[in-house]
Short mmCIF file of C-alpha atoms in Angstrom, two decimals:
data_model
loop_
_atom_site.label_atom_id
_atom_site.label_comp_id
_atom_site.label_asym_id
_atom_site.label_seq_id
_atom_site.Cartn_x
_atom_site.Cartn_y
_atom_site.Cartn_z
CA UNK A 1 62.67 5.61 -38.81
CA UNK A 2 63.53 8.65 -36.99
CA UNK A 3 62.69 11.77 -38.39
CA UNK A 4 66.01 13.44 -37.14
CA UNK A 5 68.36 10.26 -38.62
CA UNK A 6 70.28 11.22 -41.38
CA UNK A 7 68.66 9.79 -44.33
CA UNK A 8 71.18 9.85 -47.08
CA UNK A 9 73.32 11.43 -45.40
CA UNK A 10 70.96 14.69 -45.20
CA UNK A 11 68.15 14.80 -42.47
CA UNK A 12 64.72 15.54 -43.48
CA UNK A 13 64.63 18.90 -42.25
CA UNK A 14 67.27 19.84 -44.03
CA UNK A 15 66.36 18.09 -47.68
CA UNK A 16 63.16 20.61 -47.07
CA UNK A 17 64.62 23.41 -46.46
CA UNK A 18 67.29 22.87 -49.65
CA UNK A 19 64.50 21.57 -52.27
CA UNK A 20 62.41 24.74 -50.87
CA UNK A 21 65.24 26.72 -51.99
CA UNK A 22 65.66 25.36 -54.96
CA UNK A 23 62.03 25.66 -55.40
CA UNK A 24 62.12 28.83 -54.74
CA UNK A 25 64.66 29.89 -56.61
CA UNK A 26 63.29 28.45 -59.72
CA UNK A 27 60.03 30.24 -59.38
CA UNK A 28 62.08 33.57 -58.97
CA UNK A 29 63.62 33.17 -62.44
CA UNK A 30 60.05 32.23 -63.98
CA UNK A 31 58.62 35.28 -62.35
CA UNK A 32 61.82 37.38 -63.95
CA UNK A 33 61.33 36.00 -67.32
CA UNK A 34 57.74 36.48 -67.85
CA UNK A 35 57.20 39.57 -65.61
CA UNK A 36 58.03 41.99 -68.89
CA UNK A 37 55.03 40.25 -70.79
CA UNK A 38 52.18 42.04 -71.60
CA UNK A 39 48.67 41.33 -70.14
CA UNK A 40 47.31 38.54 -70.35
CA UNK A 41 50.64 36.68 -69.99
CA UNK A 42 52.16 38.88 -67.31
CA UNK A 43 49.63 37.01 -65.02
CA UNK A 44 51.82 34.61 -65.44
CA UNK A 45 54.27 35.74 -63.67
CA UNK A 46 52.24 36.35 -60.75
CA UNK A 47 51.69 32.36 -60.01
CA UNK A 48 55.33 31.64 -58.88
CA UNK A 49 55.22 34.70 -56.89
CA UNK A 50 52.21 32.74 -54.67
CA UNK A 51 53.96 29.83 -54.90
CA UNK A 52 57.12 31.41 -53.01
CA UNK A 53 54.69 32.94 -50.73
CA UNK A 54 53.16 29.60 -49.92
CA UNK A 55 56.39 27.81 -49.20
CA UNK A 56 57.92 31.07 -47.23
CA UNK A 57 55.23 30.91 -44.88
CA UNK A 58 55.64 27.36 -43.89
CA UNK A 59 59.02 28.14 -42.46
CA UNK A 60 57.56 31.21 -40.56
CA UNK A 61 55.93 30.16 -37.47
CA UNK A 62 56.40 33.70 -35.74
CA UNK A 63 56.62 36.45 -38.39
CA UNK A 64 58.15 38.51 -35.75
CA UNK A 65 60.50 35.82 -33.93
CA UNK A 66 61.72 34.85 -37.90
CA UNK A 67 62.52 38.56 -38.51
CA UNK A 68 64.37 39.67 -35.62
CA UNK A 69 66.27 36.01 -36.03
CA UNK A 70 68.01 37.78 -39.44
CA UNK A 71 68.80 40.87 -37.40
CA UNK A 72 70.08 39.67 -33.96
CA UNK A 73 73.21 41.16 -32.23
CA UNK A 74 72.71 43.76 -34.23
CA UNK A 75 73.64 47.05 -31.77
CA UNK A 76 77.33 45.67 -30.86
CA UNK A 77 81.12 47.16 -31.25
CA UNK A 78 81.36 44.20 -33.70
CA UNK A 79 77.76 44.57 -35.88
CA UNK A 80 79.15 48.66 -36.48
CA UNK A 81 82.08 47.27 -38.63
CA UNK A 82 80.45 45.48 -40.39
CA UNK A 83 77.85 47.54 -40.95
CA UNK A 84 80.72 50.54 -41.75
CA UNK A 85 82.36 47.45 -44.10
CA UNK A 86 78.93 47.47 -45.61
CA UNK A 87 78.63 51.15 -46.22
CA UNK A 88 81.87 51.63 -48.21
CA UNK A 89 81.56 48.47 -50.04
CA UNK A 90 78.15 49.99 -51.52
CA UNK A 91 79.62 53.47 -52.19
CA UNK A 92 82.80 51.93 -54.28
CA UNK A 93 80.59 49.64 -55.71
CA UNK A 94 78.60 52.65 -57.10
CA UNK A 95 81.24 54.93 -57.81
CA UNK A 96 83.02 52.44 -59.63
CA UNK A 97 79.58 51.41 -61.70
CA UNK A 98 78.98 55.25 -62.66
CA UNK A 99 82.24 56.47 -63.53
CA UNK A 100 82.37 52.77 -65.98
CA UNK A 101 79.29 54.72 -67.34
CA UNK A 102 81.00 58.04 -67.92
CA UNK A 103 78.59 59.31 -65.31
CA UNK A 104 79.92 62.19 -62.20
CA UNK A 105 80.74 59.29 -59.78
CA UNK A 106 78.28 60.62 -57.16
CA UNK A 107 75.05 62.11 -58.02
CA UNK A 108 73.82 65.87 -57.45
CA UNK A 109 70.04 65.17 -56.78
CA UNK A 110 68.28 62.50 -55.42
CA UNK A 111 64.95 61.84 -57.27
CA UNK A 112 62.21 59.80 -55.91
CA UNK A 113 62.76 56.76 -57.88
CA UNK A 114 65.64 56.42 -55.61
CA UNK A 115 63.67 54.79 -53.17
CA UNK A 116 61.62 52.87 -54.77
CA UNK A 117 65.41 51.29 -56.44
CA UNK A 118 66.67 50.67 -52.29
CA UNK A 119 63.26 48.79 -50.94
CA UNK A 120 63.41 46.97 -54.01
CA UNK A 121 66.71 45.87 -53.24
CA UNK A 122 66.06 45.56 -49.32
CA UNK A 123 63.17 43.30 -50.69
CA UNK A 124 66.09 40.70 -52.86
CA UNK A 125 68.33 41.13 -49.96
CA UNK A 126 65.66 39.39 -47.51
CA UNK A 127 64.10 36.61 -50.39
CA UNK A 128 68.15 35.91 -51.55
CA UNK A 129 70.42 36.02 -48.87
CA UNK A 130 67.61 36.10 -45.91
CA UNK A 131 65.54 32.98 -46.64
CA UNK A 132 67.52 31.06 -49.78
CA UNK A 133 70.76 31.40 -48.15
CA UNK A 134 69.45 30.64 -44.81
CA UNK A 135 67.64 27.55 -46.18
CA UNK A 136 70.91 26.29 -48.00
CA UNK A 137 73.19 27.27 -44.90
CA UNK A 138 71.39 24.03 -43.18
CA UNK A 139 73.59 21.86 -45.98
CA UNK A 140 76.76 23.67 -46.29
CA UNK A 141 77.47 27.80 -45.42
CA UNK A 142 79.73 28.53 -48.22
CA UNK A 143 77.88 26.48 -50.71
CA UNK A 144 74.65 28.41 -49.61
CA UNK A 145 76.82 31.67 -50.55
CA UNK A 146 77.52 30.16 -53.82
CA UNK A 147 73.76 29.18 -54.36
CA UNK A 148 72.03 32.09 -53.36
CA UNK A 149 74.11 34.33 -55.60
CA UNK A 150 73.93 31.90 -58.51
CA UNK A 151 70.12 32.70 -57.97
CA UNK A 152 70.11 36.11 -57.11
CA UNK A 153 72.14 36.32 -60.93
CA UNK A 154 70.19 34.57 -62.60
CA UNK A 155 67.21 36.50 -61.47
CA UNK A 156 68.78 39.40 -63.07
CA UNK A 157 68.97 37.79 -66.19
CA UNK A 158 65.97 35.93 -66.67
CA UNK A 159 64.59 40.16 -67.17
CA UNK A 160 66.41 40.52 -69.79
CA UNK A 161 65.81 36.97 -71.48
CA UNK A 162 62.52 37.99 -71.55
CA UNK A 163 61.43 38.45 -75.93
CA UNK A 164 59.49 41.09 -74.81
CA UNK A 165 62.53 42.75 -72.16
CA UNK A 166 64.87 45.17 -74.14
CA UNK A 167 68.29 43.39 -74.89
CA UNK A 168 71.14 43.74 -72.50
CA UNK A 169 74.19 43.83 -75.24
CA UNK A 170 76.62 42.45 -72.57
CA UNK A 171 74.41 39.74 -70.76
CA UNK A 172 77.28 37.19 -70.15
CA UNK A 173 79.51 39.73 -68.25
CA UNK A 174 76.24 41.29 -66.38
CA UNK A 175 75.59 37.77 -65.23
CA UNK A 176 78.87 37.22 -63.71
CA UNK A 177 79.59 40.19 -62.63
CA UNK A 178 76.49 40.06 -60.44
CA UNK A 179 77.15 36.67 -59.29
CA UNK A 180 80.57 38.11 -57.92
CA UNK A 181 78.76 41.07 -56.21
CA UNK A 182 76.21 38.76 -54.53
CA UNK A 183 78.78 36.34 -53.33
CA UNK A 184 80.45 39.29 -51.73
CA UNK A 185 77.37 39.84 -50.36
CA UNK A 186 76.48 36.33 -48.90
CA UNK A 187 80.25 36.42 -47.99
CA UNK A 188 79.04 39.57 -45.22
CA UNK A 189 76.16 38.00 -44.08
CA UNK A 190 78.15 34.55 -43.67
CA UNK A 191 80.80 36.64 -41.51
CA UNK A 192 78.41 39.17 -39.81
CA UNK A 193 75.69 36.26 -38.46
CA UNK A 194 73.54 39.24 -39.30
CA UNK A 195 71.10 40.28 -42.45
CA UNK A 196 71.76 44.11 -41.99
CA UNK A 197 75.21 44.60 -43.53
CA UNK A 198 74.25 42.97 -46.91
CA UNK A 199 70.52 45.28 -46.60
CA UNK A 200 73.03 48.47 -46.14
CA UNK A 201 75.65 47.38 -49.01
CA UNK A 202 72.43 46.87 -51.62
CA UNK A 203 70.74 49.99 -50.32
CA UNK A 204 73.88 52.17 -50.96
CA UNK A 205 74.42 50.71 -54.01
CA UNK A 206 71.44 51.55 -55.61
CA UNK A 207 70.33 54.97 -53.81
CA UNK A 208 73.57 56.08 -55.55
CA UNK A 209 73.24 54.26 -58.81
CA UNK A 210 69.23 55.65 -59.21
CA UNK A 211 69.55 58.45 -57.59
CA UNK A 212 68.83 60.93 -60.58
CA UNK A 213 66.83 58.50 -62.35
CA UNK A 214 63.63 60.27 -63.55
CA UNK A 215 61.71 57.74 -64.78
CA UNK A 216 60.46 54.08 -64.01
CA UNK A 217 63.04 51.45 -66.21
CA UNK A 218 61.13 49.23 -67.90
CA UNK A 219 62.60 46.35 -65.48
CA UNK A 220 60.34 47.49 -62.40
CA UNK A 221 57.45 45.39 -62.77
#
């Protein structure tokens, strides 16, 4: 049989790339859930991170080609607003998050941590909606959306599932509530044909959100 047939109605190209999604995104959560674990056990957490590695790199044949493929078109009329959509979705996004925490909706200093909060979230931004969302898009684009923000969420809880993580008292509504953002998020990238919106949106978010954040939270592994 021909590799390219539809087998099942799915060719097999395509079941690869969705069951290395999945895989993926199963390995994620693992990592997430044992990452706050003290040593020897944290180890654990590295193995899945390998594992993602391993399966990443068989869908990179030119590092360089596969990066500039999530960032093409990107210096057009039509890339800027987008990328403008992206900026103001991040700042209400963050506005709205610190004034729900009785913080000064924009911060007065930005402390180092800062950065180390955006290239963390450039970093989930290129796993979640640059290769698991790219994978899925080969089965459906708007179920790919769905899937890669169902994982990106429950990333983000698996931290604090963790017996060793410290308790987040309203877990259910942080779940969904991310799962909303990151569809928003795989909505822009959908619409955009482009990675860097959804990078600038994240980045925003979270240089405004950490901004005067002193001190490593316990979730940075």
């Amino acid at each position: 049989m021909n590799t390219a047939e539809p087998i099942k109605g799915m060719t097999r190209s395509t079941k690869k790339a969705v069951l290395d999604a999945i895989a993926c995104s199963i390995e994620i959560v693992i990592f997430g859930y044992f990452i706050s674990f003290s040593f020897p056990y944290k180890t654990i957490a590295f193995i899945p991170l390998f594992l993602i590695a391993f399966i990443i790199s068989r869908h990179v044949n030119s590092p360089i080609i596969s990066f500039l493929h999530l960032f093409r078109k990107t210096f057009t009329l039509r890339m800027s607003i987008y990328l403008i959509i992206g900026f103001q979705l991040g700042m209400a996004a963050a506005m709205y998050y610190r004034g729900n925490l009785g913080m000064p909706v924009l911060p007065d200093v930005i402390k180092p941590f800062s950065i180390v909060a955006v290239s963390i979230g450039i970093m989930e931004e290129l796993f979640f909606r640059g290769f698991i969302q790219t994978q899925m898009n080969q089965l459906n684009a708007y179920f790919a959306i769905f899937f890669s923000a169902l994982a990106h969420a429950a990333y983000k809880a698996s931290l604090f599932l963790s017996p060793n993580a410290i308790p987040h008292e309203h877990l259910i509504l942080f779940f969904v509530g991310s799962f909303g953002a990151f569809i928003v998020l795989g909505l822009l990238r959908q619409q955009s044909k482009n990675l860097l919106p959804a990078i600038v949106t994240h980045a925003v978010f979270d240089l405004v959100v950490y901004s005067e954040v002193s001190h490593i939270p316990w979730w940075v592994w």
